[in-house]
Amino acid sequence: MSAETTPSDPTLPRHVGIIMDGNGRWATERNLRRTRGHQEGVEAAKRVVIELEKLGVEFLSLYAFSTENWRRTEEEVSFLMALVARNLRDHYDFYRENRIRLHHSGDLAGLPPDVRAEIAAVTRDTEGYSGIQVNLAVNYGGRNEIIRAFKRWGDRGDADLTEQTLASFLDLPQFPDPDLIIRTGGEQRISNFLLWQSAYSEWIFSPKLWPDWCDEDVRAAIAEYQHRVRNFGGDR
Ligand code: IPE
Ligand code: IPE
Ligand code: MG
């Protein structure tokens, strides 16, 4: 069952984003195929979701596949698509036991039909769960999301174009902007993740490869966030 949560703790990030990077290198270092690293990455994601839920974080965005990741080999791309579909389907007990509600962000139209079907099923079937809300970003790109938001705004045509109205046409307007974004795997770049929403996010770059992430890493990242002073452009 889900652990007790403390959503009222104002020092906690409400929304954490994670760029889960380093799966391929993790596997290559062990003379394994890159795909094996992606499998281990799923296990890391489960550990991290549980720890964040225990700490009382309400929203989590996991970057699983970018709009640029189609540039990889056919073998890796089809493995990743199958991995997403299979894991969405096979983890219903995990979602139920931990009260995890799943959402998707990204360009659904560009995904294979079986992946789209699993996304539709899992988001519907976990709708009533009241624990951590997890956004799985699959075929997600920040620029692509902003373009699609503009198109939706144009189709409705009745609202003034303000920051608030455009934000309301993004994929998950019910998610607050991420307070903290973690990138694992040593690179220090945004790689098209949550471009609009990250305007005032705090960033933590970790050299550790994603499959090695465990609950202590999560606690250390949250503790580091709690020492940051956020300013939002104001005077101090
Ligand atoms: C992140 O790990 C997972 C995806 C992008 C799907 P990578 O596959 O990018 O791993 P590295 O960066 O090559 O080690
Ligand atoms: C970012 O990682 C995308 C995901 C983790 C899903 P990449 O490995 O694709 O990023 P780059 O290519 O190193 O910038
Ligand atoms: Mg990478």
PDB file of C-alpha atoms and ligand atoms in Angstrom:
ATOM      1  CA  MET A   1       0.000   0.000   0.000  1.00  0.00           C
ATOM      2  CA  SER A   2       1.069   3.544  -0.468  1.00  0.00           C
ATOM      3  CA  ALA A   3       3.030   5.027   2.395  1.00  0.00           C
ATOM      4  CA  GLU A   4       1.782   8.036   4.289  1.00  0.00           C
ATOM      5  CA  THR A   5       2.301  11.208   2.320  1.00  0.00           C
ATOM      6  CA  THR A   6       2.995  14.726   3.452  1.00  0.00           C
ATOM      7  CA  PRO A   7       1.759  16.828   0.555  1.00  0.00           C
ATOM      8  CA  SER A   8       1.460  19.845   2.799  1.00  0.00           C
ATOM      9  CA  ASP A   9       5.246  20.023   3.358  1.00  0.00           C
ATOM     10  CA  PRO A  10       6.061  23.278   1.516  1.00  0.00           C
ATOM     11  CA  THR A  11       9.769  22.432   1.261  1.00  0.00           C
ATOM     12  CA  LEU A  12       9.082  19.445  -1.002  1.00  0.00           C
ATOM     13  CA  PRO A  13       8.893  19.778  -4.773  1.00  0.00           C
ATOM     14  CA  ARG A  14       5.300  19.135  -5.866  1.00  0.00           C
ATOM     15  CA  HIS A  15       6.371  18.096  -9.351  1.00  0.00           C
ATOM     16  CA  VAL A  16       9.657  16.385 -10.213  1.00  0.00           C
ATOM     17  CA  GLY A  17      10.777  15.780 -13.813  1.00  0.00           C
ATOM     18  CA  ILE A  18      13.441  13.222 -14.670  1.00  0.00           C
ATOM     19  CA  ILE A  19      15.491  12.862 -17.847  1.00  0.00           C
ATOM     20  CA  MET A  20      16.346   9.188 -17.418  1.00  0.00           C
ATOM     21  CA  ASP A  21      19.623   9.090 -19.339  1.00  0.00           C
ATOM     22  CA  GLY A  22      22.490   6.611 -19.472  1.00  0.00           C
ATOM     23  CA  ASN A  23      20.808   3.258 -20.161  1.00  0.00           C
ATOM     24  CA  GLY A  24      22.888   2.556 -23.262  1.00  0.00           C
ATOM     25  CA  ARG A  25      26.191   3.376 -21.581  1.00  0.00           C
ATOM     26  CA  TRP A  26      25.248   1.281 -18.549  1.00  0.00           C
ATOM     27  CA  ALA A  27      24.826  -1.746 -20.841  1.00  0.00           C
ATOM     28  CA  THR A  28      27.869  -1.037 -23.019  1.00  0.00           C
ATOM     29  CA  GLU A  29      30.099  -0.814 -19.922  1.00  0.00           C
ATOM     30  CA  ARG A  30      28.996  -4.364 -19.095  1.00  0.00           C
ATOM     31  CA  ASN A  31      29.386  -5.698 -22.636  1.00  0.00           C
ATOM     32  CA  LEU A  32      25.621  -6.048 -22.878  1.00  0.00           C
ATOM     33  CA  ARG A  33      23.310  -4.890 -25.628  1.00  0.00           C
ATOM     34  CA  ARG A  34      21.918  -1.374 -25.221  1.00  0.00           C
ATOM     35  CA  THR A  35      18.426  -2.833 -24.981  1.00  0.00           C
ATOM     36  CA  ARG A  36      19.394  -4.581 -21.740  1.00  0.00           C
ATOM     37  CA  GLY A  37      20.139  -1.135 -20.296  1.00  0.00           C
ATOM     38  CA  HIS A  38      16.601  -0.034 -21.151  1.00  0.00           C
ATOM     39  CA  GLN A  39      15.198  -3.061 -19.300  1.00  0.00           C
ATOM     40  CA  GLU A  40      17.223  -2.134 -16.219  1.00  0.00           C
ATOM     41  CA  GLY A  41      16.007   1.426 -16.657  1.00  0.00           C
ATOM     42  CA  VAL A  42      12.439   0.256 -16.069  1.00  0.00           C
ATOM     43  CA  GLU A  43      13.490  -1.271 -12.730  1.00  0.00           C
ATOM     44  CA  ALA A  44      15.138   2.016 -11.742  1.00  0.00           C
ATOM     45  CA  ALA A  45      11.965   3.900 -12.654  1.00  0.00           C
ATOM     46  CA  LYS A  46       9.902   1.656 -10.367  1.00  0.00           C
ATOM     47  CA  ARG A  47      12.317   2.229  -7.447  1.00  0.00           C
ATOM     48  CA  VAL A  48      12.274   5.975  -7.977  1.00  0.00           C
ATOM     49  CA  VAL A  49       8.477   6.251  -8.274  1.00  0.00           C
ATOM     50  CA  ILE A  50       8.031   4.380  -4.989  1.00  0.00           C
ATOM     51  CA  GLU A  51      10.566   6.542  -3.165  1.00  0.00           C
ATOM     52  CA  LEU A  52       9.077   9.811  -4.445  1.00  0.00           C
ATOM     53  CA  GLU A  53       5.597   8.615  -3.503  1.00  0.00           C
ATOM     54  CA  LYS A  54       6.850   7.769   0.014  1.00  0.00           C
ATOM     55  CA  LEU A  55       8.382  11.218   0.373  1.00  0.00           C
ATOM     56  CA  GLY A  56       5.076  12.825  -0.610  1.00  0.00           C
ATOM     57  CA  VAL A  57       5.835  14.151  -4.084  1.00  0.00           C
ATOM     58  CA  GLU A  58       2.520  14.525  -5.922  1.00  0.00           C
ATOM     59  CA  PHE A  59       3.563  14.677  -9.591  1.00  0.00           C
ATOM     60  CA  LEU A  60       6.376  13.017 -11.544  1.00  0.00           C
ATOM     61  CA  SER A  61       7.268  13.375 -15.228  1.00  0.00           C
ATOM     62  CA  LEU A  62       9.471  10.647 -16.675  1.00  0.00           C
ATOM     63  CA  TYR A  63      11.094  11.280 -20.049  1.00  0.00           C
ATOM     64  CA  ALA A  64      10.973   7.869 -21.727  1.00  0.00           C
ATOM     65  CA  PHE A  65      11.256   8.576 -25.477  1.00  0.00           C
ATOM     66  CA  SER A  66      11.874  11.874 -27.237  1.00  0.00           C
ATOM     67  CA  THR A  67      10.674  13.059 -30.636  1.00  0.00           C
ATOM     68  CA  GLU A  68      14.358  12.838 -31.644  1.00  0.00           C
ATOM     69  CA  ASN A  69      14.885   9.257 -30.415  1.00  0.00           C
ATOM     70  CA  TRP A  70      13.431   7.936 -33.718  1.00  0.00           C
ATOM     71  CA  ARG A  71      16.926   8.630 -35.086  1.00  0.00           C
ATOM     72  CA  ARG A  72      18.210   5.501 -33.365  1.00  0.00           C
ATOM     73  CA  THR A  73      18.507   2.108 -35.061  1.00  0.00           C
ATOM     74  CA  GLU A  74      15.326   0.299 -36.107  1.00  0.00           C
ATOM     75  CA  GLU A  75      16.213  -2.438 -33.605  1.00  0.00           C
ATOM     76  CA  GLU A  76      16.507  -0.074 -30.641  1.00  0.00           C
ATOM     77  CA  VAL A  77      13.387   1.925 -31.550  1.00  0.00           C
ATOM     78  CA  SER A  78      11.190  -1.143 -31.944  1.00  0.00           C
ATOM     79  CA  PHE A  79      12.574  -2.613 -28.733  1.00  0.00           C
ATOM     80  CA  LEU A  80      11.749   0.603 -26.871  1.00  0.00           C
ATOM     81  CA  MET A  81       8.206   0.759 -28.289  1.00  0.00           C
ATOM     82  CA  ALA A  82       7.580  -2.872 -27.320  1.00  0.00           C
ATOM     83  CA  LEU A  83       9.085  -2.238 -23.862  1.00  0.00           C
ATOM     84  CA  VAL A  84       6.750   0.702 -23.258  1.00  0.00           C
ATOM     85  CA  ALA A  85       3.662  -1.250 -24.388  1.00  0.00           C
ATOM     86  CA  ARG A  86       4.577  -4.363 -22.396  1.00  0.00           C
ATOM     87  CA  ASN A  87       5.427  -2.517 -19.201  1.00  0.00           C
ATOM     88  CA  LEU A  88       2.284  -0.426 -19.280  1.00  0.00           C
ATOM     89  CA  ARG A  89       0.290  -3.640 -19.605  1.00  0.00           C
ATOM     90  CA  ASP A  90       2.220  -5.794 -17.114  1.00  0.00           C
ATOM     91  CA  HIS A  91       2.366  -3.387 -14.194  1.00  0.00           C
ATOM     92  CA  TYR A  92      -1.257  -3.068 -13.196  1.00  0.00           C
ATOM     93  CA  ASP A  93      -0.559  -4.695  -9.789  1.00  0.00           C
ATOM     94  CA  PHE A  94       2.244  -2.212  -9.231  1.00  0.00           C
ATOM     95  CA  TYR A  95      -0.031   0.746 -10.041  1.00  0.00           C
ATOM     96  CA  ARG A  96      -2.841  -0.582  -7.865  1.00  0.00           C
ATOM     97  CA  GLU A  97      -0.644  -1.416  -4.848  1.00  0.00           C
ATOM     98  CA  ASN A  98       1.004   1.995  -4.946  1.00  0.00           C
ATOM     99  CA  ARG A  99      -2.115   3.973  -6.007  1.00  0.00           C
ATOM    100  CA  ILE A 100      -0.215   5.315  -9.047  1.00  0.00           C
ATOM    101  CA  ARG A 101      -2.205   7.283 -11.586  1.00  0.00           C
ATOM    102  CA  LEU A 102      -0.672   7.353 -15.059  1.00  0.00           C
ATOM    103  CA  HIS A 103      -0.806  10.065 -17.692  1.00  0.00           C
ATOM    104  CA  HIS A 104       0.861  10.470 -21.063  1.00  0.00           C
ATOM    105  CA  SER A 105       2.399  13.500 -22.695  1.00  0.00           C
ATOM    106  CA  GLY A 106       3.732  13.685 -26.218  1.00  0.00           C
ATOM    107  CA  ASP A 107       2.532  13.209 -29.775  1.00  0.00           C
ATOM    108  CA  LEU A 108       0.162  10.234 -29.663  1.00  0.00           C
ATOM    109  CA  ALA A 109      -0.446  10.362 -33.401  1.00  0.00           C
ATOM    110  CA  GLY A 110       3.170   9.381 -34.093  1.00  0.00           C
ATOM    111  CA  LEU A 111       3.088   6.238 -31.932  1.00  0.00           C
ATOM    112  CA  PRO A 112       2.344   2.684 -33.098  1.00  0.00           C
ATOM    113  CA  PRO A 113      -1.327   1.691 -32.582  1.00  0.00           C
ATOM    114  CA  ASP A 114      -0.553  -0.928 -29.903  1.00  0.00           C
ATOM    115  CA  VAL A 115       1.364   1.628 -27.820  1.00  0.00           C
ATOM    116  CA  ARG A 116      -1.495   4.118 -28.217  1.00  0.00           C
ATOM    117  CA  ALA A 117      -3.968   1.464 -27.104  1.00  0.00           C
ATOM    118  CA  GLU A 118      -1.940   0.593 -23.971  1.00  0.00           C
ATOM    119  CA  ILE A 119      -1.635   4.286 -23.102  1.00  0.00           C
ATOM    120  CA  ALA A 120      -5.396   4.763 -23.463  1.00  0.00           C
ATOM    121  CA  ALA A 121      -6.114   1.688 -21.331  1.00  0.00           C
ATOM    122  CA  VAL A 122      -3.690   2.482 -18.522  1.00  0.00           C
ATOM    123  CA  THR A 123      -4.637   6.146 -18.218  1.00  0.00           C
ATOM    124  CA  ARG A 124      -8.307   5.132 -18.053  1.00  0.00           C
ATOM    125  CA  ASP A 125      -7.810   2.237 -15.613  1.00  0.00           C
ATOM    126  CA  THR A 126      -5.655   4.173 -13.131  1.00  0.00           C
ATOM    127  CA  GLU A 127      -7.859   7.277 -13.216  1.00  0.00           C
ATOM    128  CA  GLY A 128      -9.259   6.676  -9.720  1.00  0.00           C
ATOM    129  CA  TYR A 129      -5.892   6.227  -7.953  1.00  0.00           C
ATOM    130  CA  SER A 130      -5.017   8.954  -5.513  1.00  0.00           C
ATOM    131  CA  GLY A 131      -1.264   8.435  -5.002  1.00  0.00           C
ATOM    132  CA  ILE A 132       1.518   9.932  -7.090  1.00  0.00           C
ATOM    133  CA  GLN A 133       0.527  11.061 -10.600  1.00  0.00           C
ATOM    134  CA  VAL A 134       3.067   9.901 -13.151  1.00  0.00           C
ATOM    135  CA  ASN A 135       3.395  11.475 -16.566  1.00  0.00           C
ATOM    136  CA  LEU A 136       5.115   9.155 -19.012  1.00  0.00           C
ATOM    137  CA  ALA A 137       6.573  11.315 -21.765  1.00  0.00           C
ATOM    138  CA  VAL A 138       6.699   9.077 -24.844  1.00  0.00           C
ATOM    139  CA  ASN A 139       7.290  10.556 -28.290  1.00  0.00           C
ATOM    140  CA  TYR A 140       7.555  13.798 -26.352  1.00  0.00           C
ATOM    141  CA  GLY A 141       9.345  16.951 -27.461  1.00  0.00           C
ATOM    142  CA  GLY A 142       8.899  20.349 -25.858  1.00  0.00           C
ATOM    143  CA  ARG A 143       8.805  22.151 -29.219  1.00  0.00           C
ATOM    144  CA  ASN A 144       6.311  19.651 -30.617  1.00  0.00           C
ATOM    145  CA  GLU A 145       4.091  20.105 -27.547  1.00  0.00           C
ATOM    146  CA  ILE A 146       4.151  23.894 -27.889  1.00  0.00           C
ATOM    147  CA  ILE A 147       3.226  23.676 -31.598  1.00  0.00           C
ATOM    148  CA  ARG A 148       0.347  21.310 -30.816  1.00  0.00           C
ATOM    149  CA  ALA A 149      -0.808  23.692 -28.049  1.00  0.00           C
ATOM    150  CA  PHE A 150      -0.847  26.602 -30.527  1.00  0.00           C
ATOM    151  CA  LYS A 151      -2.857  24.491 -32.987  1.00  0.00           C
ATOM    152  CA  ARG A 152      -5.436  23.605 -30.323  1.00  0.00           C
ATOM    153  CA  TRP A 153      -5.651  27.233 -29.298  1.00  0.00           C
ATOM    154  CA  GLY A 154      -6.165  28.207 -32.963  1.00  0.00           C
ATOM    155  CA  ASP A 155      -8.878  25.572 -33.393  1.00  0.00           C
ATOM    156  CA  ARG A 156     -10.844  26.884 -30.402  1.00  0.00           C
ATOM    157  CA  GLY A 157     -10.195  30.424 -31.531  1.00  0.00           C
ATOM    158  CA  ASP A 158     -12.060  32.189 -28.744  1.00  0.00           C
ATOM    159  CA  ALA A 159      -9.429  32.809 -26.051  1.00  0.00           C
ATOM    160  CA  ASP A 160      -6.920  35.672 -25.932  1.00  0.00           C
ATOM    161  CA  LEU A 161      -3.357  34.463 -26.390  1.00  0.00           C
ATOM    162  CA  THR A 162      -1.771  34.809 -22.962  1.00  0.00           C
ATOM    163  CA  GLU A 163       0.747  32.650 -21.109  1.00  0.00           C
ATOM    164  CA  GLN A 164      -2.122  31.178 -19.096  1.00  0.00           C
ATOM    165  CA  THR A 165      -4.283  30.311 -22.084  1.00  0.00           C
ATOM    166  CA  LEU A 166      -1.423  28.746 -24.053  1.00  0.00           C
ATOM    167  CA  ALA A 167      -0.417  26.730 -20.957  1.00  0.00           C
ATOM    168  CA  SER A 168      -3.974  25.461 -20.715  1.00  0.00           C
ATOM    169  CA  PHE A 169      -3.582  23.869 -24.171  1.00  0.00           C
ATOM    170  CA  LEU A 170      -0.394  21.954 -23.262  1.00  0.00           C
ATOM    171  CA  ASP A 171      -0.662  18.175 -22.861  1.00  0.00           C
ATOM    172  CA  LEU A 172      -1.188  18.045 -19.076  1.00  0.00           C
ATOM    173  CA  PRO A 173      -2.439  21.434 -17.881  1.00  0.00           C
ATOM    174  CA  GLN A 174      -3.417  19.891 -14.542  1.00  0.00           C
ATOM    175  CA  PHE A 175       0.273  19.307 -13.707  1.00  0.00           C
ATOM    176  CA  PRO A 176       1.981  22.263 -12.001  1.00  0.00           C
ATOM    177  CA  ASP A 177       5.285  23.408 -13.527  1.00  0.00           C
ATOM    178  CA  PRO A 178       8.128  21.133 -12.399  1.00  0.00           C
ATOM    179  CA  ASP A 179       9.876  22.469  -9.292  1.00  0.00           C
ATOM    180  CA  LEU A 180      12.838  20.184  -9.821  1.00  0.00           C
ATOM    181  CA  ILE A 181      14.243  18.477 -12.916  1.00  0.00           C
ATOM    182  CA  ILE A 182      16.884  15.773 -12.524  1.00  0.00           C
ATOM    183  CA  ARG A 183      19.035  14.606 -15.424  1.00  0.00           C
ATOM    184  CA  THR A 184      21.037  11.440 -14.840  1.00  0.00           C
ATOM    185  CA  GLY A 185      23.908  10.119 -16.951  1.00  0.00           C
ATOM    186  CA  GLY A 186      26.263  13.100 -16.824  1.00  0.00           C
ATOM    187  CA  GLU A 187      25.061  15.240 -19.754  1.00  0.00           C
ATOM    188  CA  GLN A 188      24.066  18.789 -18.877  1.00  0.00           C
ATOM    189  CA  ARG A 189      21.394  19.707 -21.404  1.00  0.00           C
ATOM    190  CA  ILE A 190      17.609  19.896 -21.719  1.00  0.00           C
ATOM    191  CA  SER A 191      17.207  17.683 -24.843  1.00  0.00           C
ATOM    192  CA  ASN A 192      13.758  19.141 -25.629  1.00  0.00           C
ATOM    193  CA  PHE A 193      12.153  18.210 -22.266  1.00  0.00           C
ATOM    194  CA  LEU A 194       9.383  20.426 -20.792  1.00  0.00           C
ATOM    195  CA  LEU A 195      10.672  23.577 -22.518  1.00  0.00           C
ATOM    196  CA  TRP A 196       7.708  25.742 -21.593  1.00  0.00           C
ATOM    197  CA  GLN A 197       7.155  24.353 -18.088  1.00  0.00           C
ATOM    198  CA  SER A 198      10.791  24.457 -16.949  1.00  0.00           C
ATOM    199  CA  ALA A 199      11.122  28.268 -17.050  1.00  0.00           C
ATOM    200  CA  TYR A 200      11.812  28.386 -13.281  1.00  0.00           C
ATOM    201  CA  SER A 201      12.667  24.773 -12.457  1.00  0.00           C
ATOM    202  CA  GLU A 202      15.640  23.920 -10.292  1.00  0.00           C
ATOM    203  CA  TRP A 203      18.062  21.530 -12.026  1.00  0.00           C
ATOM    204  CA  ILE A 204      20.164  18.689 -10.657  1.00  0.00           C
ATOM    205  CA  PHE A 205      22.613  16.962 -12.989  1.00  0.00           C
ATOM    206  CA  SER A 206      23.831  13.603 -11.746  1.00  0.00           C
ATOM    207  CA  PRO A 207      26.752  11.680 -13.241  1.00  0.00           C
ATOM    208  CA  LYS A 208      25.154   8.392 -12.215  1.00  0.00           C
ATOM    209  CA  LEU A 209      23.688   6.333 -15.064  1.00  0.00           C
ATOM    210  CA  TRP A 210      19.921   5.838 -14.818  1.00  0.00           C
ATOM    211  CA  PRO A 211      19.862   2.050 -14.210  1.00  0.00           C
ATOM    212  CA  ASP A 212      22.047   2.612 -11.112  1.00  0.00           C
ATOM    213  CA  TRP A 213      19.591   5.039  -9.515  1.00  0.00           C
ATOM    214  CA  CYS A 214      18.184   3.922  -6.176  1.00  0.00           C
ATOM    215  CA  ASP A 215      16.196   5.340  -3.267  1.00  0.00           C
ATOM    216  CA  GLU A 216      19.231   7.020  -1.639  1.00  0.00           C
ATOM    217  CA  ASP A 217      19.868   8.988  -4.830  1.00  0.00           C
ATOM    218  CA  VAL A 218      16.267  10.179  -4.756  1.00  0.00           C
ATOM    219  CA  ARG A 219      16.515  11.262  -1.122  1.00  0.00           C
ATOM    220  CA  ALA A 220      19.818  13.070  -1.771  1.00  0.00           C
ATOM    221  CA  ALA A 221      18.316  14.944  -4.751  1.00  0.00           C
ATOM    222  CA  ILE A 222      15.277  16.026  -2.754  1.00  0.00           C
ATOM    223  CA  ALA A 223      17.510  17.143   0.127  1.00  0.00           C
ATOM    224  CA  GLU A 224      19.620  19.186  -2.295  1.00  0.00           C
ATOM    225  CA  TYR A 225      16.474  20.793  -3.712  1.00  0.00           C
ATOM    226  CA  GLN A 226      15.389  21.702  -0.190  1.00  0.00           C
ATOM    227  CA  HIS A 227      18.565  23.759   0.212  1.00  0.00           C
ATOM    228  CA  ARG A 228      17.989  25.780  -2.956  1.00  0.00           C
ATOM    229  CA  VAL A 229      16.672  29.327  -2.689  1.00  0.00           C
ATOM    230  CA  ARG A 230      14.124  30.000  -5.428  1.00  0.00           C
ATOM    231  CA  ASN A 231      13.707  33.574  -6.526  1.00  0.00           C
ATOM    232  CA  PHE A 232      11.441  33.697  -9.612  1.00  0.00           C
ATOM    233  CA  GLY A 233      13.057  36.955 -10.672  1.00  0.00           C
ATOM    234  CA  GLY A 234      12.231  38.815  -7.488  1.00  0.00           C
ATOM    235  CA  ASP A 235      14.630  40.762  -5.267  1.00  0.00           C
ATOM    236  CA  ARG A 236      16.045  38.885  -2.327  1.00  0.00           C
TER     237      ARG A 236
HETATM  238  C1  IPE B   1      18.058   7.073 -22.064  1.00  0.00           C
HETATM  239  O1  IPE B   1      19.215   6.327 -22.161  1.00  0.00           O
HETATM  240  C2  IPE B   1      16.851   6.321 -22.563  1.00  0.00           C
HETATM  241  C3  IPE B   1      16.319   6.801 -23.846  1.00  0.00           C
HETATM  242  C4  IPE B   1      16.703   7.870 -24.480  1.00  0.00           C
HETATM  243  C5  IPE B   1      15.289   6.000 -24.444  1.00  0.00           C
HETATM  244  P1  IPE B   1      20.090   6.336 -23.493  1.00  0.00           P
HETATM  245  O2  IPE B   1      19.608   5.233 -24.369  1.00  0.00           O
HETATM  246  O3  IPE B   1      20.104   7.679 -24.109  1.00  0.00           O
HETATM  247  O4  IPE B   1      21.506   5.967 -22.916  1.00  0.00           O
HETATM  248  P2  IPE B   1      22.898   6.608 -23.326  1.00  0.00           P
HETATM  249  O5  IPE B   1      22.778   8.086 -23.148  1.00  0.00           O
HETATM  250  O6  IPE B   1      23.133   6.221 -24.758  1.00  0.00           O
HETATM  251  O7  IPE B   1      23.870   5.968 -22.389  1.00  0.00           O
HETATM  252  C1  IPE B   2      17.009  12.412 -23.618  1.00  0.00           C
HETATM  253  O1  IPE B   2      18.097  11.571 -23.736  1.00  0.00           O
HETATM  254  C2  IPE B   2      15.740  11.661 -23.911  1.00  0.00           C
HETATM  255  C3  IPE B   2      15.347  10.664 -22.923  1.00  0.00           C
HETATM  256  C4  IPE B   2      15.960  10.385 -21.803  1.00  0.00           C
HETATM  257  C5  IPE B   2      14.133   9.945 -23.232  1.00  0.00           C
HETATM  258  P1  IPE B   2      18.928  11.449 -25.082  1.00  0.00           P
HETATM  259  O2  IPE B   2      19.985  10.447 -24.827  1.00  0.00           O
HETATM  260  O3  IPE B   2      18.018  11.192 -26.219  1.00  0.00           O
HETATM  261  O4  IPE B   2      19.523  12.914 -25.248  1.00  0.00           O
HETATM  262  P2  IPE B   2      20.768  13.447 -26.086  1.00  0.00           P
HETATM  263  O5  IPE B   2      20.629  12.905 -27.489  1.00  0.00           O
HETATM  264  O6  IPE B   2      22.004  12.907 -25.423  1.00  0.00           O
HETATM  265  O7  IPE B   2      20.694  14.929 -25.996  1.00  0.00           O
HETATM  266 MG    MG B   3      21.294   9.318 -23.869  1.00  0.00          MG
END
